[in-house]
Amino acid sequence: THKFQKKKSTSNQAAAQNRQNMKYSSIAISLSLLSVSVEGFAPSTNFSPRANVLKAALSQPPNSRLYAASGSHAIPPKEDEVERLRVMAAKLREEAASLEQEQKQVIADAAQKVFRKFDLDGNGELSLSELKKGLEKMFKMEIPQSRAEKLIEAFDANGDGSLQMSEFVGVESLRNKLDTIERQEQDKVREQVQQARAAEEAAELSKLQMELVNDKPPTATDKVVSILPYLFPLVDGLSFARFFIEGNQDNPLAVAALVTYGLYRSIPFSGFLSFFAFNFLSENAKINKLVRFNLQQAVFLDIALFVPTLIAALGAGAVQAATGSPISPAAAEIGSDAMFLTLLAAVGYSTVSSLLGETPNKLPFISQRVEDRMITPDMFDADGNFAPFDEDGNLKKGTRKENERMDD
């Protein structure tokens, strides 16, 4: 310590000398600038006695000005002064390097002493148990096994599961690493707690949403009720079966279809009433999902019947305009029968799937549009309010995979 303080005092003296030299240089620069200002006056200018003395001093060479201002009469050469400063700087660097080397040696000696103290069996390496026991004794604290293992992994350069002297970094570094490991474990625990809390909140929200939206598996009653909406497009589609009914008036099925169609048409605005009723019921989230889906799909099937009717009417008008005669009855009958058979196939598939408890979502162009309009649990917020749109203003909708998983 005495040697370090002595060297430090020497360094302080050298720094003071450097500051004094810089001060003299500043004075010389100021005097030079003032010399330019004074010599710029006209010769006839009358100066005060103090100014005349200053002007006389400025007429001397720069080195003479510097040392005259500092009270020194010796004027050492400029090159010698620079060389002296360089030598002094080199000496200071050597002293700093020496002190640094001494400090490293002290740290290394201390680490070696602790290493020998921890090395209970004296085999030249620290095992996991030896390191753990040594640190616990020194820090007077219990170190978990997991932290001791992480400590070994952090400094075990060759990966042999123990620490050699070349890998031992000292007690202070080990303590810092232990603190880092502890903070990481605490951060991980906090993250796990947050994730568990988020999962619990998500489970509560899902439970609330499932109570608001009936996406449960359909009961036997739900399955039977879910096929009734398909009577709406089926009765509307009987108009395409007129050729079959006219040619089979003795067939009980044809007679039943004719009577049903007549009763349906006898009700004023029957089509509009059915359309609005089905739409209204399909938006009731308390109704089972299968029933709501079939209500919407029945509406879409009925709307789809309008497209071929329009195409047939436009096609017949175009043929008549081009040929001057209406479309042949045979062609009209084939088109109507094909349309009615397609409707029967769609209704039959939907009915069988519904009775089996499966959502009939395989109809091309139609089923996907129905699913996009279905009310899903994620359309309700944590307070139970209906919020069908997300932050970007897009309609929330569950994917088909999620819907199928809920059905299962």
PDB file of C-alpha atoms in Angstrom, residues 197-299:
ATOM      1  CA  ARG A 197     -52.903 -16.634 -14.589  1.00  0.00           C
ATOM      2  CA  ALA A 198     -53.482 -15.922 -18.281  1.00  0.00           C
ATOM      3  CA  ALA A 199     -54.472 -19.558 -18.880  1.00  0.00           C
ATOM      4  CA  GLU A 200     -56.855 -19.423 -15.933  1.00  0.00           C
ATOM      5  CA  GLU A 201     -58.422 -16.230 -17.238  1.00  0.00           C
ATOM      6  CA  ALA A 202     -58.713 -17.769 -20.701  1.00  0.00           C
ATOM      7  CA  ALA A 203     -60.390 -20.848 -19.200  1.00  0.00           C
ATOM      8  CA  GLU A 204     -62.847 -18.663 -17.295  1.00  0.00           C
ATOM      9  CA  LEU A 205     -63.602 -16.668 -20.443  1.00  0.00           C
ATOM     10  CA  SER A 206     -64.057 -19.860 -22.459  1.00  0.00           C
ATOM     11  CA  LYS A 207     -66.410 -21.223 -19.827  1.00  0.00           C
ATOM     12  CA  LEU A 208     -68.435 -17.999 -19.907  1.00  0.00           C
ATOM     13  CA  GLN A 209     -68.536 -18.032 -23.693  1.00  0.00           C
ATOM     14  CA  MET A 210     -69.663 -21.661 -23.779  1.00  0.00           C
ATOM     15  CA  GLU A 211     -72.495 -20.771 -21.421  1.00  0.00           C
ATOM     16  CA  LEU A 212     -73.557 -17.944 -23.722  1.00  0.00           C
ATOM     17  CA  VAL A 213     -73.264 -19.967 -26.942  1.00  0.00           C
ATOM     18  CA  ASN A 214     -74.738 -23.459 -27.157  1.00  0.00           C
ATOM     19  CA  ASP A 215     -71.963 -25.297 -28.979  1.00  0.00           C
ATOM     20  CA  LYS A 216     -72.506 -28.513 -27.043  1.00  0.00           C
ATOM     21  CA  PRO A 217     -73.014 -31.863 -28.808  1.00  0.00           C
ATOM     22  CA  PRO A 218     -76.603 -32.135 -30.058  1.00  0.00           C
ATOM     23  CA  THR A 219     -79.129 -34.220 -28.167  1.00  0.00           C
ATOM     24  CA  ALA A 220     -81.546 -36.609 -29.876  1.00  0.00           C
ATOM     25  CA  THR A 221     -84.190 -33.879 -29.888  1.00  0.00           C
ATOM     26  CA  ASP A 222     -81.726 -31.402 -31.397  1.00  0.00           C
ATOM     27  CA  LYS A 223     -80.926 -33.845 -34.198  1.00  0.00           C
ATOM     28  CA  VAL A 224     -84.613 -34.292 -35.131  1.00  0.00           C
ATOM     29  CA  VAL A 225     -85.387 -30.572 -34.885  1.00  0.00           C
ATOM     30  CA  SER A 226     -82.327 -29.671 -36.981  1.00  0.00           C
ATOM     31  CA  ILE A 227     -83.693 -31.409 -40.113  1.00  0.00           C
ATOM     32  CA  LEU A 228     -87.057 -29.578 -40.089  1.00  0.00           C
ATOM     33  CA  PRO A 229     -85.674 -26.326 -41.634  1.00  0.00           C
ATOM     34  CA  TYR A 230     -84.897 -28.213 -44.860  1.00  0.00           C
ATOM     35  CA  LEU A 231     -88.643 -28.476 -45.539  1.00  0.00           C
ATOM     36  CA  PHE A 232     -88.467 -24.785 -46.483  1.00  0.00           C
ATOM     37  CA  PRO A 233     -86.198 -25.158 -49.567  1.00  0.00           C
ATOM     38  CA  LEU A 234     -87.716 -28.557 -50.342  1.00  0.00           C
ATOM     39  CA  VAL A 235     -91.265 -27.174 -50.611  1.00  0.00           C
ATOM     40  CA  ASP A 236     -90.043 -24.155 -52.587  1.00  0.00           C
ATOM     41  CA  GLY A 237     -88.211 -26.539 -54.923  1.00  0.00           C
ATOM     42  CA  LEU A 238     -91.375 -28.534 -55.735  1.00  0.00           C
ATOM     43  CA  SER A 239     -91.904 -26.111 -58.582  1.00  0.00           C
ATOM     44  CA  PHE A 240     -89.030 -27.874 -60.350  1.00  0.00           C
ATOM     45  CA  ALA A 241     -90.841 -31.247 -59.860  1.00  0.00           C
ATOM     46  CA  ARG A 242     -93.993 -30.239 -61.733  1.00  0.00           C
ATOM     47  CA  PHE A 243     -93.201 -32.535 -64.664  1.00  0.00           C
ATOM     48  CA  PHE A 244     -92.776 -35.481 -62.279  1.00  0.00           C
ATOM     49  CA  ILE A 245     -96.021 -34.651 -60.449  1.00  0.00           C
ATOM     50  CA  GLU A 246     -98.007 -34.165 -63.656  1.00  0.00           C
ATOM     51  CA  GLY A 247     -96.824 -37.497 -65.017  1.00  0.00           C
ATOM     52  CA  ASN A 248     -97.470 -39.430 -61.786  1.00  0.00           C
ATOM     53  CA  GLN A 249    -100.754 -38.124 -60.464  1.00  0.00           C
ATOM     54  CA  ASP A 250    -101.671 -41.581 -59.150  1.00  0.00           C
ATOM     55  CA  ASN A 251     -98.461 -41.792 -57.081  1.00  0.00           C
ATOM     56  CA  PRO A 252     -99.111 -41.071 -53.353  1.00  0.00           C
ATOM     57  CA  LEU A 253     -95.833 -39.199 -53.081  1.00  0.00           C
ATOM     58  CA  ALA A 254     -96.720 -36.972 -55.991  1.00  0.00           C
ATOM     59  CA  VAL A 255    -100.150 -36.293 -54.535  1.00  0.00           C
ATOM     60  CA  ALA A 256     -98.670 -35.509 -51.087  1.00  0.00           C
ATOM     61  CA  ALA A 257     -96.133 -33.171 -52.669  1.00  0.00           C
ATOM     62  CA  LEU A 258     -98.857 -31.403 -54.661  1.00  0.00           C
ATOM     63  CA  VAL A 259    -101.046 -30.925 -51.581  1.00  0.00           C
ATOM     64  CA  THR A 260     -98.124 -29.678 -49.491  1.00  0.00           C
ATOM     65  CA  TYR A 261     -97.084 -27.216 -52.155  1.00  0.00           C
ATOM     66  CA  GLY A 262    -100.649 -25.942 -52.441  1.00  0.00           C
ATOM     67  CA  LEU A 263    -100.990 -25.413 -48.705  1.00  0.00           C
ATOM     68  CA  TYR A 264     -97.639 -23.643 -48.565  1.00  0.00           C
ATOM     69  CA  ARG A 265     -98.578 -21.295 -51.384  1.00  0.00           C
ATOM     70  CA  SER A 266    -101.957 -20.602 -49.833  1.00  0.00           C
ATOM     71  CA  ILE A 267    -100.290 -18.818 -46.918  1.00  0.00           C
ATOM     72  CA  PRO A 268     -99.692 -15.145 -47.829  1.00  0.00           C
ATOM     73  CA  PHE A 269     -96.014 -14.227 -47.933  1.00  0.00           C
ATOM     74  CA  SER A 270     -95.089 -17.719 -46.790  1.00  0.00           C
ATOM     75  CA  GLY A 271     -91.639 -17.521 -48.343  1.00  0.00           C
ATOM     76  CA  PHE A 272     -90.773 -14.154 -46.761  1.00  0.00           C
ATOM     77  CA  LEU A 273     -92.122 -15.212 -43.377  1.00  0.00           C
ATOM     78  CA  SER A 274     -90.057 -18.400 -43.431  1.00  0.00           C
ATOM     79  CA  PHE A 275     -86.962 -16.501 -44.530  1.00  0.00           C
ATOM     80  CA  PHE A 276     -87.100 -13.940 -41.708  1.00  0.00           C
ATOM     81  CA  ALA A 277     -88.126 -16.525 -39.106  1.00  0.00           C
ATOM     82  CA  PHE A 278     -85.192 -18.787 -39.936  1.00  0.00           C
ATOM     83  CA  ASN A 279     -82.743 -15.879 -39.885  1.00  0.00           C
ATOM     84  CA  PHE A 280     -84.040 -14.686 -36.537  1.00  0.00           C
ATOM     85  CA  LEU A 281     -83.848 -18.139 -34.927  1.00  0.00           C
ATOM     86  CA  SER A 282     -80.348 -18.809 -36.290  1.00  0.00           C
ATOM     87  CA  GLU A 283     -79.056 -15.775 -34.369  1.00  0.00           C
ATOM     88  CA  ASN A 284     -80.277 -17.139 -31.042  1.00  0.00           C
ATOM     89  CA  ALA A 285     -77.067 -18.396 -29.407  1.00  0.00           C
ATOM     90  CA  LYS A 286     -79.029 -20.472 -26.886  1.00  0.00           C
ATOM     91  CA  ILE A 287     -80.213 -22.822 -29.632  1.00  0.00           C
ATOM     92  CA  ASN A 288     -77.930 -25.752 -30.319  1.00  0.00           C
ATOM     93  CA  LYS A 289     -75.287 -25.110 -32.928  1.00  0.00           C
ATOM     94  CA  LEU A 290     -76.504 -27.907 -35.247  1.00  0.00           C
ATOM     95  CA  VAL A 291     -80.010 -26.455 -35.335  1.00  0.00           C
ATOM     96  CA  ARG A 292     -78.688 -22.928 -35.947  1.00  0.00           C
ATOM     97  CA  PHE A 293     -76.416 -24.155 -38.721  1.00  0.00           C
ATOM     98  CA  ASN A 294     -79.231 -25.994 -40.518  1.00  0.00           C
ATOM     99  CA  LEU A 295     -81.530 -22.959 -40.210  1.00  0.00           C
ATOM    100  CA  GLN A 296     -78.944 -20.836 -42.007  1.00  0.00           C
ATOM    101  CA  GLN A 297     -78.111 -23.504 -44.582  1.00  0.00           C
ATOM    102  CA  ALA A 298     -81.801 -23.999 -45.393  1.00  0.00           C
ATOM    103  CA  VAL A 299     -82.099 -20.271 -46.088  1.00  0.00           C
TER     104      VAL A 299
END
